[in-house]
Amino acid sequence: MALPQAKSTPEDEDLLFRLLRQLDLAPDASQRATAGALGISLGRLNALLRSAAEAGLIKISERSGPDRRQRFAYALTARGAAAKIRLTDQFLARKFAEYDALHAELTGATSGLAPFKYRTKLMQNNLAPIPELYVSYDSAQKLKVDAADLVSWDLTPRQICDLELLMNGGFNPLKGFLTEADYDGVVENMRLADGALWPMPINLDVSDEFAEKLEIGQDIALRDQEGVILATMTVTDRWVPNKAREAEKVFGANDDAHPAVNYLHNHAGNVYLGGPVTGIQQPVHYDFRARRDTPNELRAYFRKLGWRRVVAFQTRNPLHRAHQELTFRAAKEAQANLLIHPVVGMTKPGDVDHFTRVRCYEAVLDKYPSSTTTMSLLNLAMRMAGPREAVWHGLIRKNHGCTHFIVGRDHAGPGKNSQGEDFYGPYDAQDLFREHAEEMGIEMVDFKHMVWVQERAQYEPMDEIEDKDNVTILNISGTELRRRLAEGLEIPEWFSFPEVVKELRRTKPPRSKQGFTVFFTGFSGSGKSTIANALMVKLMEMGGRPVTLLDGDIVRKNLSSELGFSKEHRDLNIRRIGYVASEITKNGGIAICAPIAPYATTRRAVREDIEQFGAFIEVHVATSIEECERRDRKGLYKLAREGKIKEFTGISDPYDVPQNPELSVETENVDVDNCAHQVLLKLESMGLIAAE
Ligand code: PPS
């Protein structure tokens, strides 16, 4: 037997401890007696004695005597005596810890006998505390004062989510934002520079201007959006990433239809900073505080309840009966307790907001047998990266003390690409997870496709139904559910819980009662304002919702009077319009916007802002530039041709023609009333206006 090395097991160490103790107590005992005392064979004892001698722990001397088996005498060396003391300590600590764990299981409280460091060292892997990046409370107070003088970076909402999980150990083993070498490894082969598995780049992306003023080695303060210092970071790396490569390798395609690729190209800064983070305080959350847990808080909770096996369920959607059934089955299958672990950081644009979802989850939680299941909220910013995201989610759940993780069909799927095809195969995520599960140290539980069997009035896994031809199988897809909610149609009891449906209807009234934005775009003089005015009057005639017109000229007078027509100023102008329209939409009103809005990326950003709250209807007023110039109602085209107005859209400045507008209207040979009517018909077909 080899001597305890760095990787020796507690059993190896125990045996060595008992051997040293035995030799110390009874140096003259025969080998047979010693082996008997230790409960091992003579052969094993000999091997053990040999390696202990090689390690310098015991000294062997020959002695004469009749019994051949007593030919050698064994005595502890000084090193052996020291090892014995160390091992005694360890042995006792282990026994204390075992006692303590038993005590905790029986009474719900620790005995206080075992020193903390031994307890954690000997605890089950998923239950022992994991490292965090926070400094102590006292150091944090001091650091906060010192950090006030540092150059500071105002974190984006996504960076705040990332930082929270870095600091609390959710992203263990990361110690900060990725360095360039780590980033390259992660992008290329899902590994950090030291070889550890990590599938997702976690970068501090910043603007060129901010990056330029930094020096390598400098400490910076990281602040939340109210200016509170959450952490400091030592900048060890600064580089300009190849975003196209990142998109291809991490998300599978350099296609802006993928939300994370869109984020990468259109929101993330141009420069990445890397370096270790020192945590000062957690980001503040005012909502559902009691439901938010750090990895160590969850581990402590599992320890307290004696939950040794825990299966986590990741979700960004409301839970219905099928989810309840499948998660409960997964827990039974894994013989584990269940953690509902929904993401409340950033999910896919257009998802149900997390406030509503959490109220829904709380209602579903009551449906599980008591004390089998708990729920905790995870402030993660999802990337919708399918297979890589599944592995990432698994590592995060392992850090949160879970032993099993449910991976479904199309896990964290981003939807369709710009060709209308899926980005990933439906089971790619399961395959990649399975490939790495052992190394990750968390087991996968496959998601079962649960369907309602009407005759038996129960949910069953589709692939386990043997009499498929003789029973009625019912299912409602996510799209169908959204349609029913949007149109105010019935949602059957077999599909969801009444409390959940009520909650969803409360926040998502039928479309005909929701706010929305009609966004006209087109050249100057194309007829946007005229049609927008006509539409406004028609909608006001119908009544029911307040209508606001944000016409290009009016906005420029009241909101954007200081802006010109450079790309930067035009973008700012449109983002302001988008912001106001999103507020109107959120509060149930109708916003009609009519700027030129020449840039597709800006229009898309506005769409994303608004679609969180209601429908966005892009209407391209497709009057040709020749016709606009011929009409030249304001005489601006003449001035633009003479060079008296610079950067004039269509003449000396670009216009990106909308590729997929909800509606495109021709104004040549069609009167204004008819154009406005076309928009009304479109709104009606989308269910946005309906007879009372
Ligand atoms: S943008 O690009 O969306 O920010 O423009 P917008 O706010 O809609 O403002 C367009 C109106 O400003 C007048 N104008 C110009 N338009 C285009 N290019 C240049 N350089 C320019 N200078 C002044 C013009 O009257 C536009 O009004 P509309 O209502 O579109 O005709």
CSV table of C-alpha atoms in Angstrom, one decimal, residues 108-313:
chain,number,residue,atom,x,y,z
A,108,GLY,CA,-30.9,20.3,13.2
A,109,ALA,CA,-28.0,22.1,14.9
A,110,THR,CA,-24.3,21.5,15.0
A,111,SER,CA,-22.7,20.2,18.1
A,112,GLY,CA,-19.9,22.8,18.0
A,113,LEU,CA,-17.3,20.1,18.8
A,114,ALA,CA,-15.4,20.0,15.5
A,115,PRO,CA,-13.3,23.0,14.5
A,116,PHE,CA,-14.8,24.6,11.3
A,117,LYS,CA,-11.8,23.9,9.1
A,118,TYR,CA,-12.0,20.2,9.8
A,119,ARG,CA,-15.7,20.1,9.4
A,120,THR,CA,-15.6,21.6,5.9
A,121,LYS,CA,-12.6,19.5,4.8
A,122,LEU,CA,-14.4,16.4,5.6
A,123,MET,CA,-17.9,17.2,4.5
A,124,GLN,CA,-19.5,15.7,1.5
A,125,ASN,CA,-18.2,17.6,-1.6
A,126,ASN,CA,-21.5,19.3,-2.5
A,127,LEU,CA,-22.2,20.4,1.0
A,128,ALA,CA,-18.9,21.9,2.1
A,129,PRO,CA,-18.5,25.7,1.7
A,130,ILE,CA,-16.9,26.9,-1.5
A,131,PRO,CA,-14.6,29.8,-1.9
A,132,GLU,CA,-16.1,33.3,-2.4
A,133,LEU,CA,-14.3,36.4,-3.5
A,134,TYR,CA,-15.6,38.7,-0.7
A,135,VAL,CA,-13.3,40.2,1.9
A,136,SER,CA,-14.4,40.3,5.5
A,137,TYR,CA,-16.9,43.0,6.6
A,138,ASP,CA,-14.2,45.1,8.2
A,139,SER,CA,-11.9,45.0,5.2
A,140,ALA,CA,-14.8,45.8,3.0
A,141,GLN,CA,-15.5,49.0,4.9
A,142,LYS,CA,-11.9,50.1,4.5
A,143,LEU,CA,-11.6,49.0,0.9
A,144,LYS,CA,-14.7,50.9,0.0
A,145,VAL,CA,-13.2,54.1,1.3
A,146,ASP,CA,-9.9,53.5,-0.6
A,147,ALA,CA,-11.8,52.5,-3.7
A,148,ALA,CA,-13.6,55.8,-3.9
A,149,ASP,CA,-10.4,57.3,-5.4
A,150,LEU,CA,-10.0,54.6,-8.1
A,151,VAL,CA,-11.0,55.0,-11.7
A,152,SER,CA,-14.4,53.4,-11.8
A,153,TRP,CA,-16.5,51.5,-14.3
A,154,ASP,CA,-20.3,51.6,-14.2
A,155,LEU,CA,-21.4,48.0,-14.7
A,156,THR,CA,-24.0,47.1,-17.2
A,157,PRO,CA,-27.0,45.0,-16.0
A,158,ARG,CA,-25.4,41.9,-17.5
A,159,GLN,CA,-22.1,42.6,-15.8
A,160,ILE,CA,-23.8,43.0,-12.5
A,161,CYS,CA,-25.3,39.6,-12.8
A,162,ASP,CA,-21.9,38.1,-13.8
A,163,LEU,CA,-20.1,39.9,-11.0
A,164,GLU,CA,-22.6,38.6,-8.4
A,165,LEU,CA,-22.0,35.0,-9.4
A,166,LEU,CA,-18.2,35.6,-9.5
A,167,MET,CA,-18.1,37.0,-6.0
A,168,ASN,CA,-20.4,34.5,-4.4
A,169,GLY,CA,-18.8,31.4,-5.9
A,170,GLY,CA,-21.5,30.6,-8.4
A,171,PHE,CA,-18.9,30.8,-11.1
A,172,ASN,CA,-16.2,28.9,-9.1
A,173,PRO,CA,-13.4,28.3,-10.1
A,174,LEU,CA,-13.2,31.8,-11.7
A,175,LYS,CA,-11.5,34.3,-9.5
A,176,GLY,CA,-12.4,37.3,-11.7
A,177,PHE,CA,-13.2,38.4,-15.2
A,178,LEU,CA,-11.3,36.1,-17.7
A,179,THR,CA,-7.8,37.0,-18.7
A,180,GLU,CA,-6.9,36.8,-22.4
A,181,ALA,CA,-5.3,33.4,-22.1
A,182,ASP,CA,-8.4,32.0,-20.2
A,183,TYR,CA,-10.7,33.7,-22.7
A,184,ASP,CA,-8.9,32.1,-25.7
A,185,GLY,CA,-9.0,28.7,-24.0
A,186,VAL,CA,-12.7,29.0,-23.2
A,187,VAL,CA,-13.6,30.2,-26.7
A,188,GLU,CA,-11.6,27.5,-28.5
A,189,ASN,CA,-12.1,24.4,-26.3
A,190,MET,CA,-14.2,25.3,-23.3
A,191,ARG,CA,-11.2,25.3,-21.0
A,192,LEU,CA,-9.4,27.8,-18.8
A,193,ALA,CA,-5.6,28.2,-19.3
A,194,ASP,CA,-5.1,25.7,-16.5
A,195,GLY,CA,-7.2,23.1,-18.2
A,196,ALA,CA,-10.3,23.4,-16.0
A,197,LEU,CA,-13.6,23.0,-17.8
A,198,TRP,CA,-15.4,26.4,-18.3
A,199,PRO,CA,-17.7,26.8,-21.3
A,200,MET,CA,-18.7,30.5,-21.2
A,201,PRO,CA,-16.6,33.7,-21.6
A,202,ILE,CA,-17.2,35.9,-18.7
A,203,ASN,CA,-15.7,39.2,-19.7
A,204,LEU,CA,-15.7,42.8,-18.5
A,205,ASP,CA,-16.4,44.5,-21.8
A,206,VAL,CA,-15.8,48.3,-21.8
A,207,SER,CA,-15.7,51.2,-24.2
A,208,ASP,CA,-12.5,52.2,-26.1
A,209,GLU,CA,-12.3,55.5,-24.3
A,210,PHE,CA,-12.4,53.8,-20.9
A,211,ALA,CA,-9.9,51.2,-21.8
A,212,GLU,CA,-7.5,53.8,-23.2
A,213,LYS,CA,-7.1,55.5,-19.9
A,214,LEU,CA,-6.0,52.4,-18.0
A,215,GLU,CA,-2.6,50.9,-17.3
A,216,ILE,CA,-2.0,47.2,-16.8
A,217,GLY,CA,-1.7,46.4,-13.1
A,218,GLN,CA,-4.1,49.3,-12.2
A,219,ASP,CA,-7.0,48.7,-9.8
A,220,ILE,CA,-10.4,49.9,-10.8
A,221,ALA,CA,-13.7,50.2,-8.9
A,222,LEU,CA,-16.7,48.4,-10.2
A,223,ARG,CA,-20.0,50.2,-9.5
A,224,ASP,CA,-23.6,49.4,-9.9
A,225,GLN,CA,-26.0,51.6,-11.7
A,226,GLU,CA,-26.6,53.8,-8.6
A,227,GLY,CA,-22.8,54.3,-8.2
A,228,VAL,CA,-22.4,51.8,-5.2
A,229,ILE,CA,-18.9,50.2,-5.3
A,230,LEU,CA,-19.5,46.4,-5.4
A,231,ALA,CA,-15.9,45.3,-6.0
A,232,THR,CA,-12.4,46.2,-7.2
A,233,MET,CA,-10.5,44.6,-10.0
A,234,THR,CA,-6.9,44.5,-10.8
A,235,VAL,CA,-6.6,44.9,-14.6
A,236,THR,CA,-4.1,42.3,-15.7
A,237,ASP,CA,-5.2,42.0,-19.3
A,238,ARG,CA,-6.7,44.3,-21.9
A,239,TRP,CA,-7.4,43.2,-25.5
A,240,VAL,CA,-9.7,43.7,-28.4
A,241,PRO,CA,-11.5,40.4,-29.0
A,242,ASN,CA,-12.3,38.9,-32.3
A,243,LYS,CA,-16.1,38.9,-31.8
A,244,ALA,CA,-16.9,37.0,-35.0
A,245,ARG,CA,-14.7,34.1,-33.7
A,246,GLU,CA,-16.4,34.3,-30.3
A,247,ALA,CA,-19.8,34.2,-31.9
A,248,GLU,CA,-18.9,31.2,-34.2
A,249,LYS,CA,-17.2,29.1,-31.5
A,250,VAL,CA,-19.3,29.9,-28.4
A,251,PHE,CA,-22.7,30.4,-30.0
A,252,GLY,CA,-22.3,28.3,-33.1
A,253,ALA,CA,-22.9,31.1,-35.7
A,254,ASN,CA,-22.0,34.7,-36.3
A,255,ASP,CA,-25.7,35.5,-36.7
A,256,ASP,CA,-27.4,38.5,-35.1
A,257,ALA,CA,-30.6,36.6,-34.8
A,258,HIS,CA,-28.9,34.8,-31.8
A,259,PRO,CA,-29.6,37.1,-28.8
A,260,ALA,CA,-26.1,36.7,-27.4
A,261,VAL,CA,-24.5,37.4,-30.7
A,262,ASN,CA,-26.7,40.4,-31.1
A,263,TYR,CA,-25.6,41.5,-27.6
A,264,LEU,CA,-21.9,40.9,-28.5
A,265,HIS,CA,-22.0,43.0,-31.7
A,266,ASN,CA,-24.5,45.7,-30.8
A,267,HIS,CA,-24.3,46.2,-27.0
A,268,ALA,CA,-21.0,44.9,-25.6
A,269,GLY,CA,-18.0,47.2,-25.5
A,270,ASN,CA,-15.1,46.8,-28.0
A,271,VAL,CA,-12.4,46.1,-25.4
A,272,TYR,CA,-12.3,43.3,-22.8
A,273,LEU,CA,-10.6,43.7,-19.5
A,274,GLY,CA,-9.5,40.7,-17.4
A,275,GLY,CA,-8.2,40.3,-13.8
A,276,PRO,CA,-9.0,39.2,-10.3
A,277,VAL,CA,-11.9,40.6,-8.5
A,278,THR,CA,-12.1,41.5,-4.8
A,279,GLY,CA,-15.7,41.5,-3.6
A,280,ILE,CA,-16.9,44.3,-1.3
A,281,GLN,CA,-20.6,43.8,-1.3
A,282,GLN,CA,-23.4,41.9,-3.0
A,283,PRO,CA,-25.5,43.7,-5.5
A,284,VAL,CA,-28.6,45.0,-3.8
A,285,HIS,CA,-32.0,43.3,-4.6
A,286,TYR,CA,-35.2,44.7,-3.2
A,287,ASP,CA,-37.4,42.0,-4.6
A,288,PHE,CA,-37.9,38.5,-3.2
A,289,ARG,CA,-35.0,38.9,-0.8
A,290,ALA,CA,-35.9,35.8,1.2
A,291,ARG,CA,-35.8,33.7,-2.0
A,292,ARG,CA,-32.3,34.6,-3.1
A,293,ASP,CA,-29.4,32.4,-1.9
A,294,THR,CA,-25.7,32.4,-2.5
A,295,PRO,CA,-24.1,29.0,-3.2
A,296,ASN,CA,-22.9,28.8,0.4
A,297,GLU,CA,-26.3,29.7,1.8
A,298,LEU,CA,-27.9,26.9,-0.3
A,299,ARG,CA,-25.2,24.4,0.8
A,300,ALA,CA,-25.8,25.3,4.4
A,301,TYR,CA,-29.5,24.9,3.9
A,302,PHE,CA,-29.0,21.4,2.4
A,303,ARG,CA,-26.6,20.5,5.2
A,304,LYS,CA,-29.1,21.6,7.8
A,305,LEU,CA,-31.9,19.6,6.2
A,306,GLY,CA,-29.6,16.6,5.6
A,307,TRP,CA,-30.3,16.8,1.8
A,308,ARG,CA,-27.4,14.8,0.4
A,309,ARG,CA,-28.7,14.4,-3.1
A,310,VAL,CA,-30.3,17.4,-4.7
A,311,VAL,CA,-31.6,17.7,-8.3
A,312,ALA,CA,-31.8,21.2,-9.7
A,313,PHE,CA,-34.4,22.4,-12.3
